[in-house]
mmCIF file of C-alpha atoms in Angstrom:
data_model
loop_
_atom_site.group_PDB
_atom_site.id
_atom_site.type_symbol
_atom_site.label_atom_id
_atom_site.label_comp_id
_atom_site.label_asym_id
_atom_site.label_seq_id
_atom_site.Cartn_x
_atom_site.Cartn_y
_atom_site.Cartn_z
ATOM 1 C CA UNK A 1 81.181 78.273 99.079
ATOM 2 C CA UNK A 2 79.170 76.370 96.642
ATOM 3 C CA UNK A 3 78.973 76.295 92.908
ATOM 4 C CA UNK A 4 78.355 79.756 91.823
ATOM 5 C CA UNK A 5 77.288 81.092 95.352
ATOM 6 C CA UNK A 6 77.168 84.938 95.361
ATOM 7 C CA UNK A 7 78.940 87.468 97.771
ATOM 8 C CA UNK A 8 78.734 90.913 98.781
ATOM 9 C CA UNK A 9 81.525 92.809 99.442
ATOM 10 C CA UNK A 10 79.912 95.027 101.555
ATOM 11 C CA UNK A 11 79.957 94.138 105.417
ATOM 12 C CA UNK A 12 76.827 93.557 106.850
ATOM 13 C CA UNK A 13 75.772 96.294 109.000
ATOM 14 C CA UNK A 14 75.472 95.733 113.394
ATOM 15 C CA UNK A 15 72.141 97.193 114.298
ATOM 16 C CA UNK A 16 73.401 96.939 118.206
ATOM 17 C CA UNK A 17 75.907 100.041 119.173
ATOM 18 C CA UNK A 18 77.497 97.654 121.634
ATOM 19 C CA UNK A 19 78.718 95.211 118.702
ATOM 20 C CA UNK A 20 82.042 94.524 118.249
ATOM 21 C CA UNK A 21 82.658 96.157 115.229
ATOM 22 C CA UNK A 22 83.761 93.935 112.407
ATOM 23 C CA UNK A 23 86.326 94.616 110.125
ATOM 24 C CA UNK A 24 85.749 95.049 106.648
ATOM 25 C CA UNK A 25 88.328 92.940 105.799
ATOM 26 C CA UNK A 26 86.859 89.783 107.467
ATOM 27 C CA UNK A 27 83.479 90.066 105.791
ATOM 28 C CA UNK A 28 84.906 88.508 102.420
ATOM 29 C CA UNK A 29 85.779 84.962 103.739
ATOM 30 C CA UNK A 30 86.806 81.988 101.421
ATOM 31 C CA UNK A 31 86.159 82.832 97.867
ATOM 32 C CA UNK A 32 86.127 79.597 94.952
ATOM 33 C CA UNK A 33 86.826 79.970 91.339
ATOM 34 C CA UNK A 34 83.261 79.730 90.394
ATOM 35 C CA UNK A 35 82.148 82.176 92.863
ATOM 36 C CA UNK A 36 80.600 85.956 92.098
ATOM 37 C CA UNK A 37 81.483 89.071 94.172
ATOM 38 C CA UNK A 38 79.225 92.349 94.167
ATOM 39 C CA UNK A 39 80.588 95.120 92.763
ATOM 40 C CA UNK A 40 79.777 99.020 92.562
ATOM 41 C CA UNK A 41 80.869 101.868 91.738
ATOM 42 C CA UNK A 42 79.394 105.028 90.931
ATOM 43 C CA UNK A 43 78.044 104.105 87.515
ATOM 44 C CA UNK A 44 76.867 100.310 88.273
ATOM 45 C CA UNK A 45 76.301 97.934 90.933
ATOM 46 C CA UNK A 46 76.313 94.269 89.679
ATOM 47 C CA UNK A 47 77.636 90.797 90.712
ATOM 48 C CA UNK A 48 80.743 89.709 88.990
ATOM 49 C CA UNK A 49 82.113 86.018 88.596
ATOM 50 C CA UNK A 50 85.774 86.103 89.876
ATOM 51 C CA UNK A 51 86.714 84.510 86.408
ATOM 52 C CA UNK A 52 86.120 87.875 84.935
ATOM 53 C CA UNK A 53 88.584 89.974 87.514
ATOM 54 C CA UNK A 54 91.387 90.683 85.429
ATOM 55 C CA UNK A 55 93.976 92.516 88.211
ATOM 56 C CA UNK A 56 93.038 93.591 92.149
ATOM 57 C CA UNK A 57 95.183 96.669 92.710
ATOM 58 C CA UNK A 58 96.403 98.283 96.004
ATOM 59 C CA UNK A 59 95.282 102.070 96.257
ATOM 60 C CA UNK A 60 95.968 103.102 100.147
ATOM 61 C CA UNK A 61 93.604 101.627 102.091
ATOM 62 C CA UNK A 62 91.115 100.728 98.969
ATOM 63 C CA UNK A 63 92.039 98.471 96.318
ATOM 64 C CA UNK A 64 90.778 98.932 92.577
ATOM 65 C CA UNK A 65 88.929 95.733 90.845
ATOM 66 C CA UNK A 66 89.881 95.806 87.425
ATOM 67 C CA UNK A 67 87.164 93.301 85.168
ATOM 68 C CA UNK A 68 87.905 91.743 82.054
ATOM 69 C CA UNK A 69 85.043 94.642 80.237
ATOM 70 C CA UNK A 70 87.097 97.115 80.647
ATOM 71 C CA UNK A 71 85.158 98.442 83.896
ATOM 72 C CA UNK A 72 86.879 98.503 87.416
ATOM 73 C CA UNK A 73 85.404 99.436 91.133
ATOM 74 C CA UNK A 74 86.965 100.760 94.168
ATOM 75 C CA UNK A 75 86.637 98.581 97.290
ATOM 76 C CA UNK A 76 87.560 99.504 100.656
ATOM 77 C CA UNK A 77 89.722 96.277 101.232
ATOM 78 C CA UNK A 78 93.151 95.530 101.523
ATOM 79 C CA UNK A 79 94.737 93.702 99.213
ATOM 80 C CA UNK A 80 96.201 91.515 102.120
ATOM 81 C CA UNK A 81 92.340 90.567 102.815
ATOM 82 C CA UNK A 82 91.838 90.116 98.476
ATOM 83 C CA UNK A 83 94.617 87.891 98.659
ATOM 84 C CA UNK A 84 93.509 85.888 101.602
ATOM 85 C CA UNK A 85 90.071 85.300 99.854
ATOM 86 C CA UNK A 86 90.770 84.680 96.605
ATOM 87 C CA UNK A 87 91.362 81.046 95.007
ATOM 88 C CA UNK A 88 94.692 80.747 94.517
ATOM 89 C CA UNK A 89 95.320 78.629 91.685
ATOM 90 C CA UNK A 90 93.829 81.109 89.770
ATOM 91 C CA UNK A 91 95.234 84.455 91.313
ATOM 92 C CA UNK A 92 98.959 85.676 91.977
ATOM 93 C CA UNK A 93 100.646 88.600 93.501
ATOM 94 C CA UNK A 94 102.955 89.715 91.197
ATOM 95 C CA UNK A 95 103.764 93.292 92.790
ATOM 96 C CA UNK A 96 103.493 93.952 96.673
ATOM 97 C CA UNK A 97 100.434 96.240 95.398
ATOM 98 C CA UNK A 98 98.755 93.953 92.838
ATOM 99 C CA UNK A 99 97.303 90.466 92.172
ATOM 100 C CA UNK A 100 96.093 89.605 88.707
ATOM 101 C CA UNK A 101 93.935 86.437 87.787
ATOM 102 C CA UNK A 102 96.388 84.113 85.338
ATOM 103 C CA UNK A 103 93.911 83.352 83.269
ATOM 104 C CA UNK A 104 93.603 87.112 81.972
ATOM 105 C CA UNK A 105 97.024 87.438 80.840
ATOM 106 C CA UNK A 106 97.059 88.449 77.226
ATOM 107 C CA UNK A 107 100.635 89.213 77.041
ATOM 108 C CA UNK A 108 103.995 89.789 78.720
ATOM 109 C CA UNK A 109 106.495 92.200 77.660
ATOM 110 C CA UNK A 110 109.762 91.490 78.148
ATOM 111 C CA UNK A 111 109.397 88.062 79.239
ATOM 112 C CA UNK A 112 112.469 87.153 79.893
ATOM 113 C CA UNK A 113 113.633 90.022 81.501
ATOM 114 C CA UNK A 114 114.153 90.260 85.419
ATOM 115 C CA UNK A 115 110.640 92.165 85.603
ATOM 116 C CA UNK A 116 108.026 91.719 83.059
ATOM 117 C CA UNK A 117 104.957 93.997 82.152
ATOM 118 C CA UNK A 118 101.826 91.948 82.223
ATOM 119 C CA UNK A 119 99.032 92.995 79.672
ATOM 120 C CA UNK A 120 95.450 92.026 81.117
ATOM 121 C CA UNK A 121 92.207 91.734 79.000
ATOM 122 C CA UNK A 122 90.690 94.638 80.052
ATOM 123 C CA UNK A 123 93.242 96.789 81.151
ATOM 124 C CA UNK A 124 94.365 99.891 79.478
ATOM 125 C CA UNK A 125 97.874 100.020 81.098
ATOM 126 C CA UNK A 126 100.144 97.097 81.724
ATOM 127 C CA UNK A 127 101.195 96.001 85.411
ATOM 128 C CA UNK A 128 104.460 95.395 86.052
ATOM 129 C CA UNK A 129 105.913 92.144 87.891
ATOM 130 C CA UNK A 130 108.554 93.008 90.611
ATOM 131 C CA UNK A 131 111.686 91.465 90.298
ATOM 132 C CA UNK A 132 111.480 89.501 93.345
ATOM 133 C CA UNK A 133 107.913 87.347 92.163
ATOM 134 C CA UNK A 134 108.813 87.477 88.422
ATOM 135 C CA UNK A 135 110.427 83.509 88.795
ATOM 136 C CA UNK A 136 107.115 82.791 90.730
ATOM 137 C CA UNK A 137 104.849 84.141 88.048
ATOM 138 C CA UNK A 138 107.422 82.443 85.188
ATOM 139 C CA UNK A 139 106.810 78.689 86.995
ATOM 140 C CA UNK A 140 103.205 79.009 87.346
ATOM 141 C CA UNK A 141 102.438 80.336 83.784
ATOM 142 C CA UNK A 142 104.418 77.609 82.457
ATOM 143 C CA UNK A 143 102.266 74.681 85.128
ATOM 144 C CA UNK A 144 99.161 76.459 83.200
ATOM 145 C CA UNK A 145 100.410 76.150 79.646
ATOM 146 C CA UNK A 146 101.780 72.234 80.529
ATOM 147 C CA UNK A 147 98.198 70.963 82.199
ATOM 148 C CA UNK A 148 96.586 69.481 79.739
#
């Protein structure tokens, strides 16, 4: 996609009932950093600039966009098909049911522990970092703090 090109989240819809029905999944695509996704939930409906999603987490088959404002939507996508789409030098999985943006990282307790909590701008309650991609998370937070 182009500088700041805009996409929906929502699939478009097949007017013929013999279409192959696409999954919702696929709709996404290739997402870059500079890129805005629409959003909505219940109380709002706007477009949001992936530099402002703070975490992506897994709830069944929905995940939960959490934004750097403090607001967060439910999406029906898997995080499999978030993780597939989003620019990856700016987004890690750091749980098998979460991916947070690096760049939103306020904090880390117990960083040197085998499984650190991750505070996000935005976020009311820290995610935690599995054991398994805590050296992951620990090498590419320290690429980001060495570039220049």
């Amino acid at each position: 996609m182009g500088a700041g090109a805009l996409r929906f989240v929502t699939p478009a819809v097949k007017s013929a009932p013999t279409a192959a029905a696409e999954p919702a999944d696929a709709a996404l695509g290739s997402l870059d950093a500079d890129d805005h996704v629409f959003l909505k939930n219940t109380h709002a409906a706007r477009f949001v600039p992936l530099a402002e999603f703070a975490a992506v987490v897994s709830c069944d088959n929905y995940t939960d966009v959490f934004v750097a404002d403090g607001s967060h939507f439910l999406v029906r996508r898997s995080l499999k098909a978030w993780e597939a789409a989003l620019p990856a030098e700016l987004f890690a999985r750091v749980h098998r049911q979460a991916l947070v943006n690096l760049a939103q990282i306020e904090g880390i307790a117990d960083p040197d522990g085998d499984a650190p909590a991750l505070t996000l701008r935005g976020m009311k309650q820290p995610i935690a970092c599995s054991h398994r991609l805590s050296p992951e998370l620990r090498r590419r937070l320290l690429g980001r703090l060495r570039q220049p």
